């Protein structure tokens, strides 16, 4: 599997898992387990972005990667501290970053997804 495939599939899986976490009743064992798996796959998606040859260098999208790698542990910390509102806000904002990165990766000419979708 290429780095691009790893990144694409882990990003899509992370998005699906995030949706499942949002759909599950909060605070349950299932929510926590799904959240742990989602965070692991999410981190894999973020880390794999550094192996992509995006225009030969790091791009502004990689700033979202760095932010994600800071926010995921912070969101977990908030949950463990019982700061649920902070946990929810952090994780939702970080999920918004995943969505934003996906949109920009899709609409910027020269990017793989742009070419795959729009020729």
PDB file of C-alpha atoms in Angstrom:
ATOM      1  CA  UNK A   1       0.000   0.000   0.000  1.00  0.00           C
ATOM      2  CA  UNK A   2       1.361   3.395  -0.940  1.00  0.00           C
ATOM      3  CA  UNK A   3       1.523   6.288   1.501  1.00  0.00           C
ATOM      4  CA  UNK A   4      -1.204   8.032  -0.487  1.00  0.00           C
ATOM      5  CA  UNK A   5      -3.496   5.022  -0.179  1.00  0.00           C
ATOM      6  CA  UNK A   6      -2.756   4.714   3.539  1.00  0.00           C
ATOM      7  CA  UNK A   7      -3.538   8.384   4.041  1.00  0.00           C
ATOM      8  CA  UNK A   8      -6.705   8.354   1.969  1.00  0.00           C
ATOM      9  CA  UNK A   9      -8.155   5.192   3.519  1.00  0.00           C
ATOM     10  CA  UNK A  10      -7.242   6.132   7.083  1.00  0.00           C
ATOM     11  CA  UNK A  11      -8.769   9.592   6.567  1.00  0.00           C
ATOM     12  CA  UNK A  12     -12.010   8.119   5.231  1.00  0.00           C
ATOM     13  CA  UNK A  13     -12.123   5.531   8.008  1.00  0.00           C
ATOM     14  CA  UNK A  14     -11.445   8.218  10.624  1.00  0.00           C
ATOM     15  CA  UNK A  15     -14.335  10.284   9.264  1.00  0.00           C
ATOM     16  CA  UNK A  16     -16.675   7.276   9.407  1.00  0.00           C
ATOM     17  CA  UNK A  17     -15.559   6.417  12.940  1.00  0.00           C
ATOM     18  CA  UNK A  18     -16.026  10.010  14.069  1.00  0.00           C
ATOM     19  CA  UNK A  19     -19.600   9.881  12.809  1.00  0.00           C
ATOM     20  CA  UNK A  20     -20.170   6.648  14.725  1.00  0.00           C
ATOM     21  CA  UNK A  21     -18.770   8.188  17.914  1.00  0.00           C
ATOM     22  CA  UNK A  22     -21.120  11.134  17.481  1.00  0.00           C
ATOM     23  CA  UNK A  23     -24.086   8.779  17.020  1.00  0.00           C
ATOM     24  CA  UNK A  24     -23.372   6.651  20.092  1.00  0.00           C
ATOM     25  CA  UNK A  25     -24.748   7.556  23.528  1.00  0.00           C
ATOM     26  CA  UNK A  26     -22.118   9.677  25.257  1.00  0.00           C
ATOM     27  CA  UNK A  27     -20.172   8.324  28.211  1.00  0.00           C
ATOM     28  CA  UNK A  28     -20.871   4.671  27.454  1.00  0.00           C
ATOM     29  CA  UNK A  29     -18.250   1.966  27.071  1.00  0.00           C
ATOM     30  CA  UNK A  30     -19.109   1.742  23.361  1.00  0.00           C
ATOM     31  CA  UNK A  31     -18.586   5.492  22.923  1.00  0.00           C
ATOM     32  CA  UNK A  32     -15.209   5.321  24.670  1.00  0.00           C
ATOM     33  CA  UNK A  33     -14.072   2.284  22.649  1.00  0.00           C
ATOM     34  CA  UNK A  34     -15.189   3.791  19.345  1.00  0.00           C
ATOM     35  CA  UNK A  35     -13.501   7.045  20.356  1.00  0.00           C
ATOM     36  CA  UNK A  36     -10.224   5.302  21.090  1.00  0.00           C
ATOM     37  CA  UNK A  37     -10.254   3.522  17.741  1.00  0.00           C
ATOM     38  CA  UNK A  38     -11.252   6.733  15.952  1.00  0.00           C
ATOM     39  CA  UNK A  39      -8.412   8.699  17.580  1.00  0.00           C
ATOM     40  CA  UNK A  40      -5.885   6.008  16.630  1.00  0.00           C
ATOM     41  CA  UNK A  41      -6.977   5.958  12.989  1.00  0.00           C
ATOM     42  CA  UNK A  42      -7.222   9.756  13.002  1.00  0.00           C
ATOM     43  CA  UNK A  43      -3.630  10.016  14.234  1.00  0.00           C
ATOM     44  CA  UNK A  44      -2.536   7.561  11.522  1.00  0.00           C
ATOM     45  CA  UNK A  45      -4.242   9.733   8.908  1.00  0.00           C
ATOM     46  CA  UNK A  46      -2.517  12.825  10.274  1.00  0.00           C
ATOM     47  CA  UNK A  47       0.932  11.244  10.492  1.00  0.00           C
ATOM     48  CA  UNK A  48       0.682   9.670   7.043  1.00  0.00           C
ATOM     49  CA  UNK A  49       0.126  13.129   5.523  1.00  0.00           C
ATOM     50  CA  UNK A  50       3.791  13.911   6.147  1.00  0.00           C
ATOM     51  CA  UNK A  51       4.739  11.135   3.717  1.00  0.00           C
ATOM     52  CA  UNK A  52       2.799  12.647   0.823  1.00  0.00           C
ATOM     53  CA  UNK A  53       4.648  14.478  -1.927  1.00  0.00           C
ATOM     54  CA  UNK A  54       2.388  17.561  -1.802  1.00  0.00           C
ATOM     55  CA  UNK A  55       3.909  19.959  -4.314  1.00  0.00           C
ATOM     56  CA  UNK A  56       7.326  18.713  -3.135  1.00  0.00           C
ATOM     57  CA  UNK A  57       7.092  20.473   0.246  1.00  0.00           C
ATOM     58  CA  UNK A  58       4.869  20.900   3.241  1.00  0.00           C
ATOM     59  CA  UNK A  59       1.712  22.872   2.511  1.00  0.00           C
ATOM     60  CA  UNK A  60      -0.671  24.963   4.608  1.00  0.00           C
ATOM     61  CA  UNK A  61      -2.836  21.843   4.948  1.00  0.00           C
ATOM     62  CA  UNK A  62      -0.005  20.358   7.038  1.00  0.00           C
ATOM     63  CA  UNK A  63      -0.627  23.097   9.620  1.00  0.00           C
ATOM     64  CA  UNK A  64      -3.947  21.352  10.241  1.00  0.00           C
ATOM     65  CA  UNK A  65      -2.014  18.117  10.664  1.00  0.00           C
ATOM     66  CA  UNK A  66       0.138  19.641  13.381  1.00  0.00           C
ATOM     67  CA  UNK A  67      -2.905  21.144  15.047  1.00  0.00           C
ATOM     68  CA  UNK A  68      -4.629  17.740  14.939  1.00  0.00           C
ATOM     69  CA  UNK A  69      -1.648  16.048  16.576  1.00  0.00           C
ATOM     70  CA  UNK A  70      -1.856  18.570  19.422  1.00  0.00           C
ATOM     71  CA  UNK A  71      -5.642  18.629  19.764  1.00  0.00           C
ATOM     72  CA  UNK A  72      -6.283  14.866  19.844  1.00  0.00           C
ATOM     73  CA  UNK A  73      -4.308  14.265  23.057  1.00  0.00           C
ATOM     74  CA  UNK A  74      -5.751  17.465  24.529  1.00  0.00           C
ATOM     75  CA  UNK A  75      -9.299  16.263  23.844  1.00  0.00           C
ATOM     76  CA  UNK A  76      -8.523  12.916  25.469  1.00  0.00           C
ATOM     77  CA  UNK A  77      -7.049  14.691  28.468  1.00  0.00           C
ATOM     78  CA  UNK A  78     -10.173  16.788  28.865  1.00  0.00           C
ATOM     79  CA  UNK A  79     -12.364  13.669  28.825  1.00  0.00           C
ATOM     80  CA  UNK A  80     -10.207  11.957  31.446  1.00  0.00           C
ATOM     81  CA  UNK A  81     -10.395  15.062  33.638  1.00  0.00           C
ATOM     82  CA  UNK A  82     -14.176  15.047  33.359  1.00  0.00           C
ATOM     83  CA  UNK A  83     -14.162  18.324  31.413  1.00  0.00           C
ATOM     84  CA  UNK A  84     -16.754  17.040  28.968  1.00  0.00           C
ATOM     85  CA  UNK A  85     -17.719  20.377  27.407  1.00  0.00           C
ATOM     86  CA  UNK A  86     -14.044  21.091  26.669  1.00  0.00           C
ATOM     87  CA  UNK A  87     -13.610  17.521  25.341  1.00  0.00           C
ATOM     88  CA  UNK A  88     -16.633  17.886  23.068  1.00  0.00           C
ATOM     89  CA  UNK A  89     -15.514  21.268  21.743  1.00  0.00           C
ATOM     90  CA  UNK A  90     -11.947  20.134  21.135  1.00  0.00           C
ATOM     91  CA  UNK A  91     -12.947  16.962  19.322  1.00  0.00           C
ATOM     92  CA  UNK A  92     -15.609  18.688  17.207  1.00  0.00           C
ATOM     93  CA  UNK A  93     -13.175  21.450  16.231  1.00  0.00           C
ATOM     94  CA  UNK A  94     -10.570  18.853  15.320  1.00  0.00           C
ATOM     95  CA  UNK A  95     -13.141  16.934  13.265  1.00  0.00           C
ATOM     96  CA  UNK A  96     -13.840  20.210  11.482  1.00  0.00           C
ATOM     97  CA  UNK A  97     -10.139  20.354  10.672  1.00  0.00           C
ATOM     98  CA  UNK A  98     -10.294  16.899   9.110  1.00  0.00           C
ATOM     99  CA  UNK A  99     -13.244  17.996   6.996  1.00  0.00           C
ATOM    100  CA  UNK A 100     -11.498  21.242   6.039  1.00  0.00           C
ATOM    101  CA  UNK A 101      -8.317  19.426   5.015  1.00  0.00           C
ATOM    102  CA  UNK A 102     -10.354  16.988   2.939  1.00  0.00           C
ATOM    103  CA  UNK A 103     -12.190  19.795   1.178  1.00  0.00           C
ATOM    104  CA  UNK A 104      -8.995  21.689   0.382  1.00  0.00           C
ATOM    105  CA  UNK A 105      -7.255  18.522  -0.781  1.00  0.00           C
ATOM    106  CA  UNK A 106     -10.169  17.961  -3.137  1.00  0.00           C
ATOM    107  CA  UNK A 107     -10.640  21.441  -4.628  1.00  0.00           C
ATOM    108  CA  UNK A 108      -7.017  22.512  -5.195  1.00  0.00           C
ATOM    109  CA  UNK A 109      -5.890  21.805  -8.774  1.00  0.00           C
ATOM    110  CA  UNK A 110      -2.832  19.578  -8.900  1.00  0.00           C
ATOM    111  CA  UNK A 111      -3.846  17.553  -5.842  1.00  0.00           C
ATOM    112  CA  UNK A 112      -4.545  13.847  -6.285  1.00  0.00           C
ATOM    113  CA  UNK A 113      -8.211  13.995  -5.273  1.00  0.00           C
ATOM    114  CA  UNK A 114      -8.845  16.963  -7.537  1.00  0.00           C
ATOM    115  CA  UNK A 115      -7.473  15.020 -10.483  1.00  0.00           C
ATOM    116  CA  UNK A 116      -9.330  11.860  -9.538  1.00  0.00           C
ATOM    117  CA  UNK A 117     -12.668  13.680  -9.249  1.00  0.00           C
ATOM    118  CA  UNK A 118     -12.416  16.381 -11.884  1.00  0.00           C
ATOM    119  CA  UNK A 119      -9.912  14.959 -14.379  1.00  0.00           C
TER     120      UNK A 119
END
